[in-house]
PDB file of N, CA and C in Angstrom:
ATOM      1  N   MET A  11      14.917 117.987  88.144  1.00 69.00           N
ATOM      2  CA  MET A  11      14.003 116.942  88.531  1.00 69.00           C
ATOM      3  C   MET A  11      12.582 117.313  88.103  1.00 69.00           C
ATOM      4  N   ILE A  12      12.215 118.547  88.334  1.00 66.00           N
ATOM      5  CA  ILE A  12      10.868 118.984  87.944  1.00 66.00           C
ATOM      6  C   ILE A  12      10.696 118.892  86.432  1.00 66.00           C
ATOM      7  N   ALA A  13      11.755 119.215  85.675  1.00 73.00           N
ATOM      8  CA  ALA A  13      11.672 119.135  84.213  1.00 73.00           C
ATOM      9  C   ALA A  13      11.405 117.697  83.773  1.00 73.00           C
ATOM     10  N   LEU A  14      12.049 116.744  84.433  1.00 78.00           N
ATOM     11  CA  LEU A  14      11.832 115.335  84.106  1.00 78.00           C
ATOM     12  C   LEU A  14      10.394 114.929  84.407  1.00 78.00           C
ATOM     13  N   LEU A  15       9.905 115.321  85.579  1.00 70.00           N
ATOM     14  CA  LEU A  15       8.517 115.010  85.927  1.00 70.00           C
ATOM     15  C   LEU A  15       7.550 115.689  84.960  1.00 70.00           C
ATOM     16  N   ASP A  16       7.870 116.939  84.615  1.00 71.00           N
ATOM     17  CA  ASP A  16       7.024 117.708  83.689  1.00 71.00           C
ATOM     18  C   ASP A  16       6.958 117.036  82.319  1.00 71.00           C
ATOM     19  N   SER A  17       8.108 116.543  81.845  1.00 77.00           N
ATOM     20  CA  SER A  17       8.137 115.916  80.521  1.00 77.00           C
ATOM     21  C   SER A  17       7.293 114.646  80.485  1.00 77.00           C
ATOM     22  N   LYS A  18       7.112 114.020  81.624  1.00 80.00           N
ATOM     23  CA  LYS A  18       6.290 112.809  81.702  1.00 80.00           C
ATOM     24  C   LYS A  18       4.868 113.107  82.168  1.00 80.00           C
ATOM     25  N   LYS A  19       4.546 114.408  82.214  1.00 76.00           N
ATOM     26  CA  LYS A  19       3.204 114.862  82.606  1.00 76.00           C
ATOM     27  C   LYS A  19       2.854 114.425  84.029  1.00 76.00           C
ATOM     28  N   ILE A  20       3.857 114.507  84.910  1.00 78.00           N
ATOM     29  CA  ILE A  20       3.655 114.144  86.312  1.00 78.00           C
ATOM     30  C   ILE A  20       3.766 115.409  87.146  1.00 78.00           C
ATOM     31  N   GLY A  21       2.804 115.650  88.004  1.00 75.00           N
ATOM     32  CA  GLY A  21       2.842 116.804  88.896  1.00 75.00           C
ATOM     33  C   GLY A  21       3.307 116.375  90.279  1.00 75.00           C
ATOM     34  N   LEU A  22       3.926 117.299  90.996  1.00 73.00           N
ATOM     35  CA  LEU A  22       4.392 117.031  92.353  1.00 73.00           C
ATOM     36  C   LEU A  22       3.512 117.815  93.309  1.00 73.00           C
ATOM     37  N   LYS A  23       2.961 117.133  94.280  1.00 76.00           N
ATOM     38  CA  LYS A  23       2.103 117.795  95.248  1.00 76.00           C
ATOM     39  C   LYS A  23       2.652 117.514  96.639  1.00 76.00           C
ATOM     40  N   SER A  24       3.068 118.580  97.338  1.00 73.00           N
ATOM     41  CA  SER A  24       3.581 118.450  98.696  1.00 73.00           C
ATOM     42  C   SER A  24       2.473 118.852  99.652  1.00 73.00           C
ATOM     43  N   LEU A  25       2.127 117.965 100.533  1.00 76.00           N
ATOM     44  CA  LEU A  25       1.037 118.236 101.458  1.00 76.00           C
ATOM     45  C   LEU A  25       1.475 119.154 102.597  1.00 76.00           C
ATOM     46  N   GLN A  26       2.722 119.040 103.028  1.00 76.00           N
ATOM     47  CA  GLN A  26       3.193 119.869 104.137  1.00 76.00           C
ATOM     48  C   GLN A  26       3.440 121.313 103.716  1.00 76.00           C
ATOM     49  N   GLU A  27       4.057 121.511 102.541  1.00 72.00           N
ATOM     50  CA  GLU A  27       4.401 122.865 102.099  1.00 72.00           C
ATOM     51  C   GLU A  27       3.333 123.499 101.211  1.00 72.00           C
ATOM     52  N   SER A  28       2.283 122.805 100.921  1.00 74.00           N
ATOM     53  CA  SER A  28       1.207 123.291 100.042  1.00 74.00           C
ATOM     54  C   SER A  28       1.737 123.713  98.679  1.00 74.00           C
ATOM     55  N   ILE A  29       2.561 122.864  98.078  1.00 76.00           N
ATOM     56  CA  ILE A  29       3.095 123.122  96.740  1.00 76.00           C
ATOM     57  C   ILE A  29       2.479 122.104  95.791  1.00 76.00           C
ATOM     58  N   ASP A  30       1.985 122.603  94.664  1.00 77.00           N
ATOM     59  CA  ASP A  30       1.407 121.745  93.640  1.00 77.00           C
ATOM     60  C   ASP A  30       1.989 122.176  92.304  1.00 77.00           C
ATOM     61  N   THR A  31       2.928 121.390  91.762  1.00 78.00           N
ATOM     62  CA  THR A  31       3.608 121.790  90.524  1.00 78.00           C
ATOM     63  C   THR A  31       2.771 121.546  89.272  1.00 78.00           C
ATOM     64  N   SER A  32       1.580 121.053  89.441  1.00 79.00           N
ATOM     65  CA  SER A  32       0.732 120.886  88.259  1.00 79.00           C
ATOM     66  C   SER A  32       0.105 122.218  87.848  1.00 79.00           C
ATOM     67  N   SER A  33       0.190 123.224  88.722  1.00 81.00           N
ATOM     68  CA  SER A  33      -0.323 124.558  88.378  1.00 81.00           C
ATOM     69  C   SER A  33       0.847 125.522  88.190  1.00 81.00           C
ATOM     70  N   SER A  34       0.603 126.606  87.483  1.00 83.00           N
ATOM     71  CA  SER A  34       1.646 127.608  87.233  1.00 83.00           C
ATOM     72  C   SER A  34       2.120 128.254  88.524  1.00 83.00           C
ATOM     73  N   SER A  35       1.188 128.565  89.411  1.00 83.00           N
ATOM     74  CA  SER A  35       1.582 129.205  90.674  1.00 83.00           C
ATOM     75  C   SER A  35       2.388 128.238  91.545  1.00 83.00           C
ATOM     76  N   GLY A  36       2.067 126.972  91.503  1.00 81.00           N
ATOM     77  CA  GLY A  36       2.820 125.973  92.260  1.00 81.00           C
ATOM     78  C   GLY A  36       4.247 125.845  91.754  1.00 81.00           C
ATOM     79  N   LYS A  37       4.407 125.884  90.415  1.00 84.00           N
ATOM     80  CA  LYS A  37       5.751 125.836  89.833  1.00 84.00           C
ATOM     81  C   LYS A  37       6.551 127.065  90.236  1.00 84.00           C
ATOM     82  N   LEU A  38       5.888 128.234  90.240  1.00 88.00           N
ATOM     83  CA  LEU A  38       6.558 129.472  90.630  1.00 88.00           C
ATOM     84  C   LEU A  38       7.052 129.377  92.070  1.00 88.00           C
ATOM     85  N   ILE A  39       6.196 128.943  92.972  1.00 85.00           N
ATOM     86  CA  ILE A  39       6.574 128.805  94.385  1.00 85.00           C
ATOM     87  C   ILE A  39       7.737 127.825  94.530  1.00 85.00           C
ATOM     88  N   PHE A  40       7.654 126.706  93.814  1.00 84.00           N
ATOM     89  CA  PHE A  40       8.707 125.694  93.877  1.00 84.00           C
ATOM     90  C   PHE A  40      10.052 126.275  93.440  1.00 84.00           C
ATOM     91  N   HIS A  41      10.061 127.020  92.344  1.00 87.00           N
ATOM     92  CA  HIS A  41      11.303 127.610  91.830  1.00 87.00           C
ATOM     93  C   HIS A  41      11.815 128.721  92.745  1.00 87.00           C
ATOM     94  N   ILE A  42      10.917 129.481  93.335  1.00 92.00           N
ATOM     95  CA  ILE A  42      11.336 130.535  94.276  1.00 92.00           C
ATOM     96  C   ILE A  42      12.002 129.902  95.495  1.00 92.00           C
ATOM     97  N   LEU A  43      11.400 128.840  96.022  1.00 89.00           N
ATOM     98  CA  LEU A  43      11.995 128.153  97.174  1.00 89.00           C
ATOM     99  C   LEU A  43      13.356 127.553  96.815  1.00 89.00           C
ATOM    100  N   GLY A  44      13.472 127.021  95.611  1.00 89.00           N
ATOM    101  CA  GLY A  44      14.757 126.485  95.153  1.00 89.00           C
ATOM    102  C   GLY A  44      15.813 127.570  95.045  1.00 89.00           C
ATOM    103  N   ALA A  45      15.417 128.734  94.515  1.00 96.00           N
ATOM    104  CA  ALA A  45      16.353 129.855  94.391  1.00 96.00           C
ATOM    105  C   ALA A  45      16.780 130.362  95.764  1.00 96.00           C
ATOM    106  N   LEU A  46      15.857 130.426  96.708  1.00 97.00           N
ATOM    107  CA  LEU A  46      16.198 130.853  98.070  1.00 97.00           C
ATOM    108  C   LEU A  46      17.156 129.866  98.739  1.00 97.00           C
ATOM    109  N   ALA A  47      16.941 128.587  98.520  1.00 96.00           N
ATOM    110  CA  ALA A  47      17.837 127.576  99.095  1.00 96.00           C
ATOM    111  C   ALA A  47      19.239 127.704  98.505  1.00 96.00           C
ATOM    112  N   GLU A  48      19.329 127.933  97.209  1.00 97.00           N
ATOM    113  CA  GLU A  48      20.634 128.121  96.562  1.00 97.00           C
ATOM    114  C   GLU A  48      21.318 129.378  97.080  1.00 97.00           C
ATOM    115  N   PHE A  49      20.553 130.455  97.254  1.00 98.00           N
ATOM    116  CA  PHE A  49      21.085 131.709  97.796  1.00 98.00           C
ATOM    117  C   PHE A  49      21.654 131.479  99.195  1.00 98.00           C
ATOM    118  N   GLU A  50      20.928 130.753 100.027  1.00 98.00           N
ATOM    119  CA  GLU A  50      21.382 130.474 101.392  1.00 98.00           C
ATOM    120  C   GLU A  50      22.661 129.642 101.383  1.00 98.00           C
ATOM    121  N   ARG A  51      22.741 128.639 100.494  1.00 98.00           N
ATOM    122  CA  ARG A  51      23.962 127.834 100.385  1.00 98.00           C
ATOM    123  C   ARG A  51      25.153 128.700  99.991  1.00 98.00           C
ATOM    124  N   ASN A  52      24.937 129.628  99.056  1.00 98.00           N
ATOM    125  CA  ASN A  52      26.015 130.526  98.633  1.00 98.00           C
ATOM    126  C   ASN A  52      26.452 131.445  99.767  1.00 98.00           C
ATOM    127  N   LEU A  53      25.499 131.945 100.555  1.00 98.00           N
ATOM    128  CA  LEU A  53      25.856 132.786 101.703  1.00 98.00           C
ATOM    129  C   LEU A  53      26.700 132.007 102.712  1.00 98.00           C
ATOM    130  N   ILE A  54      26.303 130.789 102.986  1.00 98.00           N
ATOM    131  CA  ILE A  54      27.056 129.954 103.926  1.00 98.00           C
ATOM    132  C   ILE A  54      28.470 129.719 103.404  1.00 98.00           C
ATOM    133  N   ARG A  55      28.587 129.429 102.110  1.00 98.00           N
ATOM    134  CA  ARG A  55      29.902 129.202 101.509  1.00 98.00           C
ATOM    135  C   ARG A  55      30.775 130.450 101.624  1.00 98.00           C
ATOM    136  N   GLU A  56      30.201 131.639 101.350  1.00 98.00           N
ATOM    137  CA  GLU A  56      30.954 132.895 101.445  1.00 98.00           C
ATOM    138  C   GLU A  56      31.397 133.169 102.880  1.00 98.00           C
ATOM    139  N   ARG A  57      30.504 132.959 103.837  1.00 98.00           N
ATOM    140  CA  ARG A  57      30.858 133.193 105.244  1.00 98.00           C
ATOM    141  C   ARG A  57      31.949 132.232 105.710  1.00 98.00           C
ATOM    142  N   THR A  58      31.838 130.991 105.302  1.00 96.00           N
ATOM    143  CA  THR A  58      32.849 130.003 105.674  1.00 96.00           C
ATOM    144  C   THR A  58      34.204 130.385 105.102  1.00 96.00           C
ATOM    145  N   HIS A  59      34.221 130.774 103.829  1.00 97.00           N
ATOM    146  CA  HIS A  59      35.466 131.178 103.174  1.00 97.00           C
ATOM    147  C   HIS A  59      36.067 132.398 103.867  1.00 97.00           C
ATOM    148  N   ALA A  60      35.240 133.380 104.192  1.00 97.00           N
ATOM    149  CA  ALA A  60      35.730 134.588 104.870  1.00 97.00           C
ATOM    150  C   ALA A  60      36.286 134.243 106.251  1.00 97.00           C
ATOM    151  N   GLY A  61      35.622 133.358 106.966  1.00 95.00           N
ATOM    152  CA  GLY A  61      36.093 132.944 108.284  1.00 95.00           C
ATOM    153  C   GLY A  61      37.426 132.222 108.214  1.00 95.00           C
ATOM    154  N   LEU A  62      37.596 131.350 107.219  1.00 94.00           N
ATOM    155  CA  LEU A  62      38.865 130.648 107.049  1.00 94.00           C
ATOM    156  C   LEU A  62      39.990 131.615 106.703  1.00 94.00           C
ATOM    157  N   GLN A  63      39.704 132.587 105.841  1.00 95.00           N
ATOM    158  CA  GLN A  63      40.720 133.587 105.489  1.00 95.00           C
ATOM    159  C   GLN A  63      41.106 134.416 106.707  1.00 95.00           C
ATOM    160  N   ALA A  64      40.132 134.808 107.511  1.00 95.00           N
ATOM    161  CA  ALA A  64      40.419 135.592 108.714  1.00 95.00           C
ATOM    162  C   ALA A  64      41.267 134.780 109.690  1.00 95.00           C
ATOM    163  N   SER A  65      40.976 133.496 109.823  1.00 94.00           N
ATOM    164  CA  SER A  65      41.765 132.635 110.708  1.00 94.00           C
ATOM    165  C   SER A  65      43.198 132.505 110.211  1.00 94.00           C
ATOM    166  N   ARG A  66      43.359 132.333 108.901  1.00 92.00           N
ATOM    167  CA  ARG A  66      44.708 132.239 108.336  1.00 92.00           C
ATOM    168  C   ARG A  66      45.476 133.531 108.539  1.00 92.00           C
ATOM    169  N   ALA A  67      44.778 134.667 108.417  1.00 94.00           N
ATOM    170  CA  ALA A  67      45.426 135.970 108.607  1.00 94.00           C
ATOM    171  C   ALA A  67      45.916 136.128 110.047  1.00 94.00           C
ATOM    172  N   ARG A  68      45.224 135.486 110.985  1.00 94.00           N
ATOM    173  CA  ARG A  68      45.637 135.537 112.391  1.00 94.00           C
ATOM    174  C   ARG A  68      46.684 134.474 112.714  1.00 94.00           C
ATOM    175  N   GLY A  69      47.079 133.697 111.702  1.00 91.00           N
ATOM    176  CA  GLY A  69      48.130 132.706 111.900  1.00 91.00           C
ATOM    177  C   GLY A  69      47.655 131.332 112.316  1.00 91.00           C
ATOM    178  N   ARG A  70      46.373 131.096 112.271  1.00 90.00           N
ATOM    179  CA  ARG A  70      45.848 129.788 112.676  1.00 90.00           C
ATOM    180  C   ARG A  70      45.883 128.827 111.499  1.00 90.00           C
ATOM    181  N   LYS A  71      46.162 127.582 111.805  1.00 84.00           N
ATOM    182  CA  LYS A  71      46.164 126.543 110.787  1.00 84.00           C
ATOM    183  C   LYS A  71      44.949 125.657 110.997  1.00 84.00           C
ATOM    184  N   GLY A  72      44.408 125.177 109.915  1.00 83.00           N
ATOM    185  CA  GLY A  72      43.285 124.257 110.011  1.00 83.00           C
ATOM    186  C   GLY A  72      43.771 122.827 109.906  1.00 83.00           C
ATOM    187  N   GLY A  73      42.853 121.919 109.980  1.00 83.00           N
ATOM    188  CA  GLY A  73      43.182 120.514 109.810  1.00 83.00           C
ATOM    189  C   GLY A  73      43.417 119.794 111.121  1.00 83.00           C
ATOM    190  N   ARG A  74      43.642 118.538 110.965  1.00 83.00           N
ATOM    191  CA  ARG A  74      43.840 117.658 112.111  1.00 83.00           C
ATOM    192  C   ARG A  74      45.260 117.818 112.658  1.00 83.00           C
ATOM    193  N   PRO A  75      45.422 117.800 113.984  1.00 81.00           N
ATOM    194  CA  PRO A  75      46.772 117.894 114.553  1.00 81.00           C
ATOM    195  C   PRO A  75      47.611 116.670 114.178  1.00 81.00           C
ATOM    196  N   LYS A  76      48.912 116.847 114.121  1.00 79.00           N
ATOM    197  CA  LYS A  76      49.825 115.748 113.808  1.00 79.00           C
ATOM    198  C   LYS A  76      49.780 114.701 114.920  1.00 79.00           C
ATOM    199  N   LYS A  77      49.890 113.451 114.528  1.00 78.00           N
ATOM    200  CA  LYS A  77      49.866 112.342 115.481  1.00 78.00           C
ATOM    201  C   LYS A  77      51.167 112.287 116.281  1.00 78.00           C
ATOM    202  N   LEU A  78      52.287 112.571 115.597  1.00 83.00           N
ATOM    203  CA  LEU A  78      53.594 112.464 116.231  1.00 83.00           C
ATOM    204  C   LEU A  78      54.228 113.825 116.458  1.00 83.00           C
ATOM    205  N   SER A  79      54.960 113.926 117.556  1.00 86.00           N
ATOM    206  CA  SER A  79      55.757 115.129 117.793  1.00 86.00           C
ATOM    207  C   SER A  79      56.988 115.062 116.885  1.00 86.00           C
ATOM    208  N   VAL A  80      57.713 116.153 116.794  1.00 86.00           N
ATOM    209  CA  VAL A  80      58.915 116.197 115.959  1.00 86.00           C
ATOM    210  C   VAL A  80      59.937 115.179 116.467  1.00 86.00           C
ATOM    211  N   ASP A  81      60.084 115.073 117.788  1.00 89.00           N
ATOM    212  CA  ASP A  81      61.051 114.134 118.366  1.00 89.00           C
ATOM    213  C   ASP A  81      60.695 112.685 118.045  1.00 89.00           C
ATOM    214  N   LYS A  82      59.417 112.342 118.183  1.00 89.00           N
ATOM    215  CA  LYS A  82      58.996 110.969 117.889  1.00 89.00           C
ATOM    216  C   LYS A  82      59.131 110.663 116.399  1.00 89.00           C
ATOM    217  N   THR A  83      58.883 111.667 115.566  1.00 89.00           N
ATOM    218  CA  THR A  83      59.044 111.476 114.125  1.00 89.00           C
ATOM    219  C   THR A  83      60.501 111.175 113.801  1.00 89.00           C
ATOM    220  N   LYS A  84      61.420 111.950 114.380  1.00 89.00           N
ATOM    221  CA  LYS A  84      62.854 111.722 114.148  1.00 89.00           C
ATOM    222  C   LYS A  84      63.269 110.335 114.637  1.00 89.00           C
ATOM    223  N   LEU A  85      62.767 109.938 115.805  1.00 90.00           N
ATOM    224  CA  LEU A  85      63.085 108.622 116.353  1.00 90.00           C
ATOM    225  C   LEU A  85      62.588 107.516 115.430  1.00 90.00           C
ATOM    226  N   ALA A  86      61.372 107.641 114.949  1.00 90.00           N
ATOM    227  CA  ALA A  86      60.805 106.627 114.054  1.00 90.00           C
ATOM    228  C   ALA A  86      61.635 106.515 112.781  1.00 90.00           C
ATOM    229  N   ILE A  87      62.047 107.646 112.231  1.00 88.00           N
ATOM    230  CA  ILE A  87      62.850 107.639 111.005  1.00 88.00           C
ATOM    231  C   ILE A  87      64.219 107.013 111.271  1.00 88.00           C
ATOM    232  N   GLN A  88      64.829 107.343 112.407  1.00 90.00           N
ATOM    233  CA  GLN A  88      66.133 106.753 112.758  1.00 90.00           C
ATOM    234  C   GLN A  88      66.024 105.238 112.911  1.00 90.00           C
ATOM    235  N   LEU A  89      64.979 104.793 113.596  1.00 91.00           N
ATOM    236  CA  LEU A  89      64.786 103.353 113.772  1.00 91.00           C
ATOM    237  C   LEU A  89      64.573 102.659 112.427  1.00 91.00           C
ATOM    238  N   TYR A  90      63.838 103.307 111.548  1.00 90.00           N
ATOM    239  CA  TYR A  90      63.565 102.729 110.231  1.00 90.00           C
ATOM    240  C   TYR A  90      64.845 102.661 109.403  1.00 90.00           C
ATOM    241  N   GLU A  91      65.607 103.752 109.409  1.00 89.00           N
ATOM    242  CA  GLU A  91      66.828 103.799 108.603  1.00 89.00           C
ATOM    243  C   GLU A  91      67.919 102.897 109.175  1.00 89.00           C
ATOM    244  N   GLY A  92      67.863 102.601 110.479  1.00 88.00           N
ATOM    245  CA  GLY A  92      68.825 101.692 111.093  1.00 88.00           C
ATOM    246  C   GLY A  92      68.669 100.260 110.620  1.00 88.00           C
ATOM    247  N   LYS A  93      67.526  99.930 110.091  1.00 87.00           N
ATOM    248  CA  LYS A  93      67.198  98.614 109.528  1.00 87.00           C
ATOM    249  C   LYS A  93      67.404  97.458 110.520  1.00 87.00           C
ATOM    250  N   GLN A  94      67.400  97.774 111.807  1.00 91.00           N
ATOM    251  CA  GLN A  94      67.544  96.726 112.813  1.00 91.00           C
ATOM    252  C   GLN A  94      66.190  96.337 113.409  1.00 91.00           C
ATOM    253  N   ASN A  95      65.190  97.170 113.185  1.00 88.00           N
ATOM    254  CA  ASN A  95      63.857  96.925 113.742  1.00 88.00           C
ATOM    255  C   ASN A  95      62.852  96.746 112.614  1.00 88.00           C
ATOM    256  N   SER A  96      61.892  95.869 112.858  1.00 92.00           N
ATOM    257  CA  SER A  96      60.825  95.688 111.870  1.00 92.00           C
ATOM    258  C   SER A  96      59.845  96.857 111.967  1.00 92.00           C
ATOM    259  N   ILE A  97      59.043  96.997 110.951  1.00 91.00           N
ATOM    260  CA  ILE A  97      58.020  98.046 110.934  1.00 91.00           C
ATOM    261  C   ILE A  97      57.081  97.866 112.129  1.00 91.00           C
ATOM    262  N   SER A  98      56.691  96.623 112.390  1.00 93.00           N
ATOM    263  CA  SER A  98      55.782  96.351 113.517  1.00 93.00           C
ATOM    264  C   SER A  98      56.393  96.774 114.841  1.00 93.00           C
ATOM    265  N   THR A  99      57.684  96.483 115.011  1.00 92.00           N
ATOM    266  CA  THR A  99      58.367  96.852 116.257  1.00 92.00           C
ATOM    267  C   THR A  99      58.430  98.364 116.415  1.00 92.00           C
ATOM    268  N   ILE A 100      58.772  99.049 115.336  1.00 92.00           N
ATOM    269  CA  ILE A 100      58.846 100.516 115.379  1.00 92.00           C
ATOM    270  C   ILE A 100      57.484 101.092 115.755  1.00 92.00           C
ATOM    271  N   CYS A 101      56.438 100.571 115.145  1.00 92.00           N
ATOM    272  CA  CYS A 101      55.084 101.068 115.422  1.00 92.00           C
ATOM    273  C   CYS A 101      54.694 100.834 116.883  1.00 92.00           C
ATOM    274  N   GLU A 102      55.050  99.681 117.413  1.00 93.00           N
ATOM    275  CA  GLU A 102      54.745  99.394 118.822  1.00 93.00           C
ATOM    276  C   GLU A 102      55.518 100.322 119.752  1.00 93.00           C
ATOM    277  N   LEU A 103      56.805 100.551 119.447  1.00 90.00           N
ATOM    278  CA  LEU A 103      57.633 101.432 120.282  1.00 90.00           C
ATOM    279  C   LEU A 103      57.106 102.867 120.296  1.00 90.00           C
ATOM    280  N   ILE A 104      56.723 103.352 119.122  1.00 90.00           N
ATOM    281  CA  ILE A 104      56.289 104.748 118.986  1.00 90.00           C
ATOM    282  C   ILE A 104      54.820 104.904 119.381  1.00 90.00           C
ATOM    283  N   GLY A 105      54.039 103.844 119.174  1.00 89.00           N
ATOM    284  CA  GLY A 105      52.613 103.908 119.509  1.00 89.00           C
ATOM    285  C   GLY A 105      51.750 104.419 118.368  1.00 89.00           C
ATOM    286  N   ILE A 106      52.104 103.992 117.146  1.00 90.00           N
ATOM    287  CA  ILE A 106      51.339 104.401 115.963  1.00 90.00           C
ATOM    288  C   ILE A 106      51.038 103.173 115.115  1.00 90.00           C
ATOM    289  N   SER A 107      50.169 103.358 114.124  1.00 92.00           N
ATOM    290  CA  SER A 107      49.842 102.269 113.211  1.00 92.00           C
ATOM    291  C   SER A 107      50.843 102.254 112.051  1.00 92.00           C
ATOM    292  N   LYS A 108      50.859 101.144 111.320  1.00 93.00           N
ATOM    293  CA  LYS A 108      51.759 101.034 110.167  1.00 93.00           C
ATOM    294  C   LYS A 108      51.469 102.097 109.105  1.00 93.00           C
ATOM    295  N   PRO A 109      50.182 102.315 108.741  1.00 94.00           N
ATOM    296  CA  PRO A 109      49.926 103.359 107.738  1.00 94.00           C
ATOM    297  C   PRO A 109      50.421 104.743 108.173  1.00 94.00           C
ATOM    298  N   THR A 110      50.320 105.036 109.473  1.00 89.00           N
ATOM    299  CA  THR A 110      50.798 106.331 109.965  1.00 89.00           C
ATOM    300  C   THR A 110      52.309 106.423 109.801  1.00 89.00           C
ATOM    301  N   LEU A 111      53.021 105.352 110.140  1.00 91.00           N
ATOM    302  CA  LEU A 111      54.477 105.351 109.974  1.00 91.00           C
ATOM    303  C   LEU A 111      54.843 105.533 108.511  1.00 91.00           C
ATOM    304  N   TYR A 112      54.183 104.799 107.627  1.00 91.00           N
ATOM    305  CA  TYR A 112      54.479 104.925 106.199  1.00 91.00           C
ATOM    306  C   TYR A 112      54.207 106.345 105.703  1.00 91.00           C
ATOM    307  N   LYS A 113      53.175 106.975 106.226  1.00 89.00           N
ATOM    308  CA  LYS A 113      52.859 108.352 105.831  1.00 89.00           C
ATOM    309  C   LYS A 113      53.996 109.292 106.226  1.00 89.00           C
ATOM    310  N   TYR A 114      54.496 109.155 107.457  1.00 87.00           N
ATOM    311  CA  TYR A 114      55.594 110.015 107.903  1.00 87.00           C
ATOM    312  C   TYR A 114      56.871 109.737 107.113  1.00 87.00           C
ATOM    313  N   LEU A 115      57.118 108.470 106.773  1.00 87.00           N
ATOM    314  CA  LEU A 115      58.293 108.137 105.969  1.00 87.00           C
ATOM    315  C   LEU A 115      58.178 108.731 104.568  1.00 87.00           C
ATOM    316  N   LYS A 116      56.989 108.691 104.014  1.00 88.00           N
ATOM    317  CA  LYS A 116      56.763 109.268 102.685  1.00 88.00           C
ATOM    318  C   LYS A 116      56.908 110.788 102.728  1.00 88.00           C
ATOM    319  N   ASP A 117      56.366 111.421 103.778  1.00 82.00           N
ATOM    320  CA  ASP A 117      56.421 112.882 103.897  1.00 82.00           C
ATOM    321  C   ASP A 117      57.851 113.392 104.032  1.00 82.00           C
ATOM    322  N   ARG A 118      58.726 112.610 104.652  1.00 78.00           N
ATOM    323  CA  ARG A 118      60.110 113.075 104.832  1.00 78.00           C
ATOM    324  C   ARG A 118      60.850 113.124 103.507  1.00 78.00           C
ATOM    325  N   LYS A 119      60.431 112.287 102.546  1.00 70.00           N
ATOM    326  CA  LYS A 119      61.076 112.271 101.232  1.00 70.00           C
ATOM    327  C   LYS A 119      60.658 113.472 100.396  1.00 70.00           C
ATOM    328  N   ASN A 120      59.489 114.018 100.676  1.00 65.00           N
ATOM    329  CA  ASN A 120      58.972 115.142  99.869  1.00 65.00           C
ATOM    330  C   ASN A 120      59.400 116.447 100.401  1.00 65.00           C
TER     331      ASN A 120
END
């Protein structure tokens, strides 16, 4: 972004941070702050990755919990394969939405 502004001979002046990119020292400060922000983002990414690996090593799983129990999933599949109930009826009986039912039906095939 600064390169684009620079090519058009436009300087950036921040009143709160006292940065003025029209001067050499202002550009230096701006780039140092940018490098520090990137460094901090990388540290956060590394810590997050290490924390996830440690959790996996302890046997923990991430992600959202399943909507249906194993028993309800089996019941929904049986009702669907019986072809006596409509999708809407199955969803009402089990207490799930149609997309959720379709997801479980798709997952059983894989």
